[in-house]
mmCIF file of C-alpha atoms (C1' of nucleotides) and ligand atoms in Angstrom:
data_model
loop_
_atom_site.group_PDB
_atom_site.id
_atom_site.type_symbol
_atom_site.label_atom_id
_atom_site.label_comp_id
_atom_site.label_asym_id
_atom_site.label_seq_id
_atom_site.Cartn_x
_atom_site.Cartn_y
_atom_site.Cartn_z
ATOM 1 C CA MET M 1 40.780 -58.209 -25.409
ATOM 2 C CA GLU M 2 39.246 -61.400 -26.627
ATOM 3 C CA LYS M 3 37.538 -63.557 -23.531
ATOM 4 C CA ALA M 4 40.369 -66.423 -23.075
ATOM 5 C CA TYR M 5 37.887 -69.460 -22.516
ATOM 6 C CA HIS M 6 34.119 -70.060 -23.905
ATOM 7 C CA SER M 7 31.546 -72.113 -22.351
ATOM 8 C CA ILE M 8 30.094 -75.105 -24.318
ATOM 9 C CA GLY M 9 26.628 -72.786 -25.089
ATOM 10 C CA GLU M 10 28.789 -69.946 -26.251
ATOM 11 C CA LEU M 11 30.566 -72.290 -28.715
ATOM 12 C CA ALA M 12 27.859 -74.081 -30.089
ATOM 13 C CA GLU M 13 26.106 -70.810 -30.632
ATOM 14 C CA ALA M 14 29.124 -69.202 -32.346
ATOM 15 C CA THR M 15 29.125 -72.149 -34.988
ATOM 16 C CA ASP M 16 25.626 -72.714 -35.070
ATOM 17 C CA THR M 17 25.853 -76.307 -33.597
ATOM 18 C CA LYS M 18 23.856 -77.878 -30.899
ATOM 19 C CA VAL M 19 25.165 -78.452 -27.474
ATOM 20 C CA GLU M 20 24.782 -82.151 -27.278
ATOM 21 C CA THR M 21 26.521 -82.079 -30.794
ATOM 22 C CA VAL M 22 29.680 -80.480 -29.321
ATOM 23 C CA ARG M 23 29.590 -83.195 -26.562
ATOM 24 C CA TYR M 24 29.054 -85.736 -29.160
ATOM 25 C CA TYR M 25 32.191 -84.500 -31.285
ATOM 26 C CA GLU M 26 34.364 -84.628 -28.115
ATOM 27 C CA ARG M 27 33.047 -88.298 -27.573
ATOM 28 C CA ILE M 28 33.739 -89.544 -30.989
ATOM 29 C CA GLY M 29 37.272 -87.874 -30.714
ATOM 30 C CA ILE M 30 37.117 -85.214 -33.419
ATOM 31 C CA LEU M 31 37.127 -82.194 -31.149
ATOM 32 C CA PRO M 32 39.636 -82.675 -28.078
ATOM 33 C CA ALA M 33 38.208 -82.467 -24.782
ATOM 34 C CA PRO M 34 38.811 -79.244 -23.101
ATOM 35 C CA LYS M 35 39.680 -78.027 -19.575
ATOM 36 C CA ARG M 36 37.459 -77.463 -17.020
ATOM 37 C CA THR M 37 36.293 -74.937 -14.521
ATOM 38 C CA SER M 38 36.349 -75.606 -10.945
ATOM 39 C CA GLY M 39 32.633 -76.320 -11.159
ATOM 40 C CA ASN M 40 33.592 -78.971 -13.757
ATOM 41 C CA TYR M 41 32.201 -76.819 -16.856
ATOM 42 C CA ARG M 42 34.011 -77.117 -20.099
ATOM 43 C CA ALA M 43 36.053 -74.207 -21.051
ATOM 44 C CA TYR M 44 37.105 -74.064 -24.442
ATOM 45 C CA SER M 45 40.175 -71.887 -26.127
ATOM 46 C CA ALA M 46 40.144 -70.097 -29.475
ATOM 47 C CA GLY M 47 42.109 -73.249 -31.031
ATOM 48 C CA HIS M 48 38.843 -75.331 -30.230
ATOM 49 C CA LEU M 49 36.507 -72.510 -31.749
ATOM 50 C CA ALA M 50 38.833 -72.730 -34.985
ATOM 51 C CA ARG M 51 38.641 -76.297 -35.119
ATOM 52 C CA LEU M 52 34.742 -76.595 -34.586
ATOM 53 C CA SER M 53 34.192 -74.146 -37.079
ATOM 54 C CA PHE M 54 36.369 -76.248 -39.375
ATOM 55 C CA ILE M 55 34.438 -79.010 -38.758
ATOM 56 C CA ARG M 56 31.135 -77.602 -39.353
ATOM 57 C CA ARG M 57 31.907 -75.840 -42.366
ATOM 58 C CA ALA M 58 33.232 -79.084 -43.743
ATOM 59 C CA ARG M 59 30.045 -80.865 -42.594
ATOM 60 C CA ASP M 60 28.244 -78.231 -44.671
ATOM 61 C CA LEU M 61 30.049 -79.009 -47.538
ATOM 62 C CA GLY M 62 28.615 -82.679 -47.291
ATOM 63 C CA PHE M 63 32.063 -84.189 -46.156
ATOM 64 C CA THR M 64 31.709 -87.097 -43.613
ATOM 65 C CA LEU M 65 33.160 -86.906 -40.309
ATOM 66 C CA ASP M 66 35.776 -89.429 -41.437
ATOM 67 C CA GLN M 67 36.716 -86.843 -44.303
ATOM 68 C CA VAL M 68 36.752 -84.235 -41.894
ATOM 69 C CA ARG M 69 39.127 -86.058 -39.674
ATOM 70 C CA ALA M 70 41.389 -86.645 -42.706
ATOM 71 C CA LEU M 71 41.350 -82.751 -43.859
ATOM 72 C CA LEU M 72 42.101 -81.913 -40.323
ATOM 73 C CA ALA M 73 45.130 -84.052 -40.270
ATOM 74 C CA LEU M 74 46.095 -82.705 -43.661
ATOM 75 C CA ALA M 75 45.948 -79.166 -42.651
ATOM 76 C CA ASP M 76 48.467 -79.756 -39.715
ATOM 77 C CA GLN M 77 51.334 -80.957 -42.374
ATOM 78 C CA LYS M 78 51.925 -77.244 -43.533
ATOM 79 C CA LYS M 79 55.047 -77.830 -45.782
ATOM 80 C CA GLN M 80 53.333 -80.848 -47.812
ATOM 81 C CA ASP M 81 51.869 -80.195 -50.869
ATOM 82 C CA CYS M 82 47.974 -80.228 -51.166
ATOM 83 C CA GLY M 83 47.304 -82.916 -53.733
ATOM 84 C CA THR M 84 46.055 -85.363 -51.147
ATOM 85 C CA VAL M 85 43.559 -82.388 -49.848
ATOM 86 C CA ASP M 86 42.469 -81.562 -53.433
ATOM 87 C CA ALA M 87 41.866 -85.722 -54.450
ATOM 88 C CA LEU M 88 39.596 -85.963 -51.416
ATOM 89 C CA ALA M 89 37.959 -82.930 -52.201
ATOM 90 C CA ARG M 90 37.438 -84.240 -55.970
ATOM 91 C CA GLU M 91 36.232 -87.373 -54.901
ATOM 92 C CA HIS M 92 33.764 -85.646 -52.888
ATOM 93 C CA LEU M 93 32.491 -83.837 -55.791
ATOM 94 C CA ALA M 94 32.114 -87.099 -57.646
ATOM 95 C CA ASP M 95 30.011 -88.514 -54.898
ATOM 96 C CA ILE M 96 27.911 -85.473 -55.314
ATOM 97 C CA ASP M 97 27.415 -85.799 -58.883
ATOM 98 C CA ARG M 98 26.687 -89.532 -58.415
ATOM 99 C CA LYS M 99 23.800 -88.276 -56.345
ATOM 100 C CA ILE M 100 22.502 -85.574 -58.200
ATOM 101 C CA SER M 101 22.241 -88.102 -60.982
ATOM 102 C CA ASP M 102 20.530 -90.854 -59.212
ATOM 103 C CA LEU M 103 18.297 -88.180 -57.784
ATOM 104 C CA LYS M 104 17.483 -87.110 -61.207
ATOM 105 C CA ALA M 105 16.640 -90.689 -62.468
ATOM 106 C CA LEU M 106 14.254 -91.232 -59.721
ATOM 107 C CA ARG M 107 12.799 -87.599 -60.263
ATOM 108 C CA ARG M 108 11.985 -88.742 -63.881
ATOM 109 C CA GLU M 109 10.538 -91.989 -62.900
ATOM 110 C CA LEU M 110 8.574 -90.765 -60.341
ATOM 111 C CA SER M 111 7.118 -87.627 -62.092
ATOM 112 C CA GLY M 112 6.378 -90.094 -65.106
ATOM 113 C CA LEU M 113 4.017 -92.087 -62.671
ATOM 114 C CA ILE M 114 2.519 -89.102 -61.405
ATOM 115 C CA GLY M 115 1.829 -87.927 -64.907
ATOM 116 C CA GLN M 116 -0.281 -90.629 -65.689
ATOM 117 C CA CYS M 117 -2.613 -90.690 -63.022
ATOM 118 C CA LYS M 118 -6.022 -89.997 -64.376
ATOM 119 C CA GLN M 119 -7.309 -89.122 -60.659
ATOM 120 C CA GLY M 120 -9.856 -91.891 -60.571
ATOM 121 C CA THR M 121 -10.174 -94.751 -58.142
ATOM 122 C CA ILE M 122 -7.467 -96.358 -56.172
ATOM 123 C CA ALA M 123 -8.375 -99.687 -58.489
ATOM 124 C CA ASP M 124 -7.385 -97.573 -61.367
ATOM 125 C CA CYS M 125 -4.573 -95.771 -60.034
ATOM 126 C CA ARG M 126 -1.484 -95.777 -62.048
ATOM 127 C CA ILE M 127 0.994 -94.684 -59.470
ATOM 128 C CA LEU M 128 -0.100 -98.087 -57.450
ATOM 129 C CA SER M 129 -0.233 -100.106 -60.368
ATOM 130 C CA ALA M 130 3.258 -99.144 -61.236
ATOM 131 C CA LEU M 131 4.171 -100.125 -57.698
ATOM 132 C CA SER M 132 2.408 -103.319 -57.634
ATOM 133 C CA PRO M 133 4.023 -106.516 -59.752
ATOM 134 C CA ARG M 134 1.818 -107.520 -62.764
ATOM 135 C CA MET H 1 1.564 -124.788 -61.756
ATOM 136 C CA GLU H 2 3.300 -122.254 -59.203
ATOM 137 C CA LYS H 3 5.127 -123.443 -56.208
ATOM 138 C CA ALA H 4 2.506 -122.607 -53.262
ATOM 139 C CA TYR H 5 5.225 -121.390 -50.661
ATOM 140 C CA HIS H 6 8.818 -119.874 -50.398
ATOM 141 C CA SER H 7 11.483 -120.092 -48.506
ATOM 142 C CA ILE H 8 13.014 -116.648 -47.351
ATOM 143 C CA GLY H 9 15.693 -117.254 -49.635
ATOM 144 C CA GLU H 10 13.896 -117.185 -52.634
ATOM 145 C CA LEU H 11 11.614 -114.329 -51.477
ATOM 146 C CA ALA H 12 14.832 -112.356 -51.261
ATOM 147 C CA GLU H 13 16.443 -113.444 -54.549
ATOM 148 C CA ALA H 14 13.204 -112.680 -56.309
ATOM 149 C CA THR H 15 12.799 -109.075 -54.781
ATOM 150 C CA ASP H 16 16.637 -108.322 -54.766
ATOM 151 C CA THR H 17 16.359 -108.028 -51.034
ATOM 152 C CA LYS H 18 18.791 -109.345 -48.371
ATOM 153 C CA VAL H 19 17.517 -112.002 -46.321
ATOM 154 C CA GLU H 20 18.006 -109.841 -43.076
ATOM 155 C CA THR H 21 16.046 -107.114 -44.635
ATOM 156 C CA VAL H 22 12.981 -109.336 -44.928
ATOM 157 C CA ARG H 23 13.299 -110.482 -41.634
ATOM 158 C CA TYR H 24 13.665 -106.988 -40.634
ATOM 159 C CA TYR H 25 10.535 -105.924 -42.417
ATOM 160 C CA GLU H 26 8.807 -108.921 -40.301
ATOM 161 C CA ARG H 27 10.014 -107.226 -37.324
ATOM 162 C CA ILE H 28 8.907 -103.818 -37.997
ATOM 163 C CA GLY H 29 5.573 -104.896 -39.216
ATOM 164 C CA ILE H 30 5.463 -103.957 -42.746
ATOM 165 C CA LEU H 31 5.541 -107.493 -44.300
ATOM 166 C CA PRO H 32 3.222 -109.911 -42.120
ATOM 167 C CA ALA H 33 4.805 -112.890 -40.406
ATOM 168 C CA PRO H 34 4.128 -116.042 -42.867
ATOM 169 C CA LYS H 35 3.554 -119.455 -41.684
ATOM 170 C CA ARG H 36 6.523 -121.995 -40.503
ATOM 171 C CA THR H 37 7.014 -125.164 -41.829
ATOM 172 C CA SER H 38 7.522 -128.210 -39.211
ATOM 173 C CA GLY H 39 11.270 -127.304 -39.355
ATOM 174 C CA ASN H 40 10.335 -123.657 -38.415
ATOM 175 C CA TYR H 41 11.569 -122.087 -41.564
ATOM 176 C CA ARG H 42 9.335 -119.257 -42.938
ATOM 177 C CA ALA H 43 6.857 -120.340 -45.697
ATOM 178 C CA TYR H 44 5.874 -117.115 -47.679
ATOM 179 C CA SER H 45 2.662 -117.013 -49.939
ATOM 180 C CA ALA H 46 2.233 -115.085 -53.216
ATOM 181 C CA GLY H 47 0.825 -112.753 -51.079
ATOM 182 C CA HIS H 48 3.832 -112.088 -49.149
ATOM 183 C CA LEU H 49 5.955 -111.798 -52.445
ATOM 184 C CA ALA H 50 3.755 -109.160 -54.083
ATOM 185 C CA ARG H 51 3.590 -107.457 -50.795
ATOM 186 C CA LEU H 52 7.421 -107.407 -50.718
ATOM 187 C CA SER H 53 7.952 -106.276 -54.406
ATOM 188 C CA PHE H 54 5.501 -103.491 -53.814
ATOM 189 C CA ILE H 55 7.675 -102.350 -50.740
ATOM 190 C CA ARG H 56 10.904 -102.854 -52.691
ATOM 191 C CA ARG H 57 9.715 -100.736 -55.715
ATOM 192 C CA ALA H 58 8.201 -98.019 -53.500
ATOM 193 C CA ARG H 59 11.844 -97.900 -51.584
ATOM 194 C CA ASP H 60 13.473 -97.659 -54.735
ATOM 195 C CA LEU H 61 11.600 -94.890 -55.541
ATOM 196 C CA GLY H 62 12.640 -93.195 -52.696
ATOM 197 C CA PHE H 63 9.467 -93.343 -50.446
ATOM 198 C CA THR H 64 10.132 -93.823 -46.775
ATOM 199 C CA LEU H 65 8.976 -97.086 -45.074
ATOM 200 C CA ASP H 66 6.064 -94.916 -43.415
ATOM 201 C CA GLN H 67 5.123 -93.679 -46.475
ATOM 202 C CA VAL H 68 5.283 -97.108 -47.972
ATOM 203 C CA ARG H 69 3.021 -98.400 -45.103
ATOM 204 C CA ALA H 70 0.710 -95.654 -46.003
ATOM 205 C CA LEU H 71 0.604 -96.553 -49.690
ATOM 206 C CA LEU H 72 0.081 -100.187 -49.136
ATOM 207 C CA ALA H 73 -2.949 -99.141 -46.793
ATOM 208 C CA LEU H 74 -4.126 -97.067 -49.447
ATOM 209 C CA ALA H 75 -3.943 -99.802 -52.211
ATOM 210 C CA ASP H 76 -6.975 -101.772 -49.747
ATOM 211 C CA GLN H 77 -9.279 -99.058 -50.384
ATOM 212 C CA LYS H 78 -9.915 -100.014 -54.040
ATOM 213 C CA LYS H 79 -12.927 -97.672 -54.437
ATOM 214 C CA GLN H 80 -12.078 -94.537 -53.076
ATOM 215 C CA ASP H 81 -10.493 -92.152 -55.096
ATOM 216 C CA CYS H 82 -6.509 -92.038 -55.288
ATOM 217 C CA GLY H 83 -6.159 -87.951 -54.740
ATOM 218 C CA THR H 84 -4.382 -89.067 -51.640
ATOM 219 C CA VAL H 85 -1.843 -91.289 -53.193
ATOM 220 C CA ASP H 86 -1.341 -88.742 -55.705
ATOM 221 C CA ALA H 87 -0.765 -86.089 -53.036
ATOM 222 C CA LEU H 88 1.730 -88.394 -51.347
ATOM 223 C CA ALA H 89 3.509 -89.042 -54.775
ATOM 224 C CA ARG H 90 3.860 -84.910 -55.290
ATOM 225 C CA GLU H 91 4.876 -84.527 -52.140
ATOM 226 C CA HIS H 92 8.115 -86.819 -52.260
ATOM 227 C CA LEU H 93 8.613 -85.381 -55.638
ATOM 228 C CA ALA H 94 8.879 -81.994 -53.929
ATOM 229 C CA ASP H 95 11.565 -83.497 -51.462
ATOM 230 C CA ILE H 96 13.459 -85.002 -54.205
ATOM 231 C CA ASP H 97 13.491 -81.711 -56.029
ATOM 232 C CA ARG H 98 14.533 -80.030 -52.596
ATOM 233 C CA LYS H 99 17.568 -82.556 -52.288
ATOM 234 C CA ILE H 100 18.736 -81.929 -56.101
ATOM 235 C CA SER H 101 18.678 -78.185 -55.298
ATOM 236 C CA ASP H 102 20.384 -78.610 -52.358
ATOM 237 C CA LEU H 103 22.998 -80.756 -53.860
ATOM 238 C CA LYS H 104 23.451 -78.880 -56.683
ATOM 239 C CA ALA H 105 24.122 -75.663 -54.454
ATOM 240 C CA LEU H 106 26.672 -77.570 -52.413
ATOM 241 C CA ARG H 107 28.184 -78.683 -55.860
ATOM 242 C CA ARG H 108 28.717 -74.861 -56.760
ATOM 243 C CA GLU H 109 30.240 -74.290 -53.642
ATOM 244 C CA LEU H 110 32.725 -77.297 -53.683
ATOM 245 C CA SER H 111 33.896 -76.943 -57.190
ATOM 246 C CA GLY H 112 34.366 -73.234 -56.826
ATOM 247 C CA LEU H 113 37.003 -74.238 -54.165
ATOM 248 C CA ILE H 114 38.438 -76.858 -56.128
ATOM 249 C CA GLY H 115 38.758 -74.655 -59.081
ATOM 250 C CA GLN H 116 40.983 -72.234 -56.571
ATOM 251 C CA CYS H 117 43.422 -74.450 -55.491
ATOM 252 C CA LYS H 118 46.883 -74.084 -57.186
ATOM 253 C CA GLN H 119 48.442 -77.312 -56.143
ATOM 254 C CA GLY H 120 50.860 -75.668 -53.803
ATOM 255 C CA THR H 121 51.605 -76.695 -50.212
ATOM 256 C CA ILE H 122 48.964 -77.296 -47.959
ATOM 257 C CA ALA H 123 49.941 -73.905 -46.202
ATOM 258 C CA ASP H 124 48.343 -71.943 -49.175
ATOM 259 C CA CYS H 125 45.767 -74.278 -50.108
ATOM 260 C CA ARG H 126 42.611 -72.540 -50.814
ATOM 261 C CA ILE H 127 40.378 -75.186 -50.113
ATOM 262 C CA LEU H 128 41.804 -75.667 -46.508
ATOM 263 C CA SER H 129 41.719 -71.771 -46.043
ATOM 264 C CA ALA H 130 37.891 -71.755 -47.128
ATOM 265 C CA LEU H 131 37.330 -73.984 -44.265
ATOM 266 C CA SER H 132 39.562 -72.529 -41.566
ATOM 267 C CA PRO H 133 38.001 -69.227 -39.678
ATOM 268 C CA ARG H 134 39.741 -66.049 -40.977
ATOM 269 C "C1'" DT C 1 19.651 -64.443 2.341
ATOM 270 C "C1'" DG C 2 16.998 -67.242 -0.209
ATOM 271 C "C1'" DT C 3 15.120 -68.496 -4.770
ATOM 272 C "C1'" DT C 4 14.367 -68.669 -9.183
ATOM 273 C "C1'" DG C 5 15.997 -69.559 -13.668
ATOM 274 C "C1'" DA C 6 19.205 -70.384 -17.169
ATOM 275 C "C1'" DC C 7 23.026 -73.038 -18.005
ATOM 276 C "C1'" DC C 8 25.842 -76.997 -17.329
ATOM 277 C "C1'" DC C 9 26.882 -82.105 -16.117
ATOM 278 C "C1'" DT C 10 26.673 -87.455 -17.308
ATOM 279 C "C1'" DG C 11 24.469 -91.320 -18.996
ATOM 280 C "C1'" DT C 12 21.373 -93.912 -21.999
ATOM 281 C "C1'" DA C 13 18.198 -94.376 -25.301
ATOM 282 C "C1'" DC C 14 16.489 -93.156 -29.823
ATOM 283 C "C1'" DC C 15 15.949 -91.869 -35.200
ATOM 284 C "C1'" DG C 16 16.074 -94.700 -40.517
ATOM 285 C "C1'" DA C 17 16.803 -98.580 -42.815
ATOM 286 C "C1'" DC C 18 19.378 -101.736 -42.791
ATOM 287 C "C1'" DT C 19 23.790 -104.876 -42.307
ATOM 288 C "C1'" DA C 20 26.683 -108.377 -39.619
ATOM 289 C "C1'" DC C 21 27.781 -111.360 -36.973
ATOM 290 C "C1'" DA C 22 27.484 -115.373 -33.285
ATOM 291 C "C1'" DG C 23 26.269 -119.605 -31.997
ATOM 292 C "C1'" DG C 24 23.035 -122.649 -33.126
ATOM 293 C "C1'" DG C 25 19.255 -125.892 -35.934
ATOM 294 C "C1'" DT C 26 17.508 -128.277 -40.754
ATOM 295 C "C1'" DG C 27 17.677 -130.468 -44.839
ATOM 296 C "C1'" DC C 28 19.053 -132.690 -49.076
ATOM 297 C "C1'" DA C 29 22.768 -134.929 -51.764
ATOM 298 C "C1'" DG C 30 26.681 -137.765 -52.564
ATOM 299 C "C1'" DC X 1 26.730 -140.137 -42.476
ATOM 300 C "C1'" DT X 2 29.044 -136.350 -43.311
ATOM 301 C "C1'" DG X 3 29.380 -132.280 -45.273
ATOM 302 C "C1'" DC X 4 27.426 -127.802 -47.043
ATOM 303 C "C1'" DA X 5 23.858 -124.748 -47.922
ATOM 304 C "C1'" DC X 6 20.409 -122.801 -45.899
ATOM 305 C "C1'" DC X 7 17.727 -121.204 -41.902
ATOM 306 C "C1'" DC X 8 16.690 -119.807 -37.136
ATOM 307 C "C1'" DT X 9 17.144 -116.029 -33.079
ATOM 308 C "C1'" DG X 10 19.387 -112.493 -30.638
ATOM 309 C "C1'" DT X 11 22.105 -108.743 -30.423
ATOM 310 C "C1'" DA X 12 25.092 -104.642 -31.726
ATOM 311 C "C1'" DG X 13 27.021 -101.720 -35.189
ATOM 312 C "C1'" DT X 14 26.422 -98.093 -39.066
ATOM 313 C "C1'" DC X 15 26.001 -92.359 -39.548
ATOM 314 C "C1'" DG X 16 25.346 -88.082 -37.498
ATOM 315 C "C1'" DG X 17 23.413 -86.621 -34.665
ATOM 316 C "C1'" DT X 18 18.808 -85.746 -31.164
ATOM 317 C "C1'" DA X 19 16.436 -86.084 -26.650
ATOM 318 C "C1'" DC X 20 15.824 -86.974 -22.391
ATOM 319 C "C1'" DA X 21 16.356 -87.828 -17.218
ATOM 320 C "C1'" DG X 22 17.901 -86.857 -13.114
ATOM 321 C "C1'" DG X 23 21.063 -84.403 -11.415
ATOM 322 C "C1'" DG X 24 24.872 -80.069 -10.160
ATOM 323 C "C1'" DT X 25 26.320 -74.743 -10.640
ATOM 324 C "C1'" DC X 26 26.018 -69.768 -10.955
ATOM 325 C "C1'" DA X 27 24.406 -65.274 -11.348
ATOM 326 C "C1'" DA X 28 20.730 -62.430 -10.499
ATOM 327 C "C1'" DC X 29 16.644 -60.305 -8.233
ATOM 328 C "C1'" DA X 30 13.746 -59.609 -4.204
HETATM 329 ZN ZN1 LIG P 1 32.877 -66.631 -24.813
HETATM 330 ZN ZN1 LIG P 2 -3.559 -91.914 -58.810
HETATM 331 ZN ZN1 LIG P 3 9.820 -120.681 -54.589
HETATM 332 ZN ZN1 LIG P 4 44.807 -77.237 -52.662
#
DNA sequence: TGTTGACCCTGTACCGACTACAGGGTGCAG
DNA sequence: CTGCACCCTGTAGTCGGTACAGGGTCAACA
């Protein structure tokens, strides 16, 4: 038999989340408020655990919390087709690709600068002179 | 002859910065407070323009404002050698490399998920099922 | 039985790097 | 003289958490 309810600490540990973050998710309304014990402790059901796991996996994949909200809403429309989900995921993939190419451009520029430095004095440093207006 | 002083709007335009951001830089102490006109408008010197340009270029290269502060402080030590500058730049390059490889790993995972989706119903969507705990 | 200590509660402030107003003042051109 | 672009201060919001402070709860152990 599974334990029916979990404390916030257990939920946090099971999903590799900080306790404060779990409370934060409740505050912003992405994780529903659970029942309370007589001592006013939060008592989470298996449903909460599943939802928090979902949130965390999606966050680990880089979805924003708003996107996660959208994904969670879609997940409940079981018989609709998943085109919207896929579109969301593809959009996010495009975001990632954009970030990667931006970072690569940055990397090229910065490593070019570093390569030019001859390790002399500050006055001659190519890195600093590239940053200063001519 | 160059105009001796510039308004905040001119400075902002010349460095592709928002006016609010220029004031923000002053507030956090990275850009010194300029003189004021009789009407209490900020009046920036060429030195301010140079410093702001430096800040913006460094930011564009992805340095944090704290790193920019450090670079600016180093830039004033003209006769010291530039080892510290270069170390800072190399560290930042390593940060960028880490970000790129993190994003690539993410990209692989996400595009794998997207590839598995057969465009059926939500109930069968591989993207959602990969996010849900089994 | 009492006391320690781990856990939980609320509320608030903070991080980085801006951005966006609201509610006013200034300065110049027509 | 009036309209408009620009400037001023101060404050709050963004995103996704994180970090306390100042308390309450609960189980184990002496
Ligand atoms: Zn449990
Ligand atoms: Zn150098
Ligand atoms: Zn000017
Ligand atoms: Zn699908």
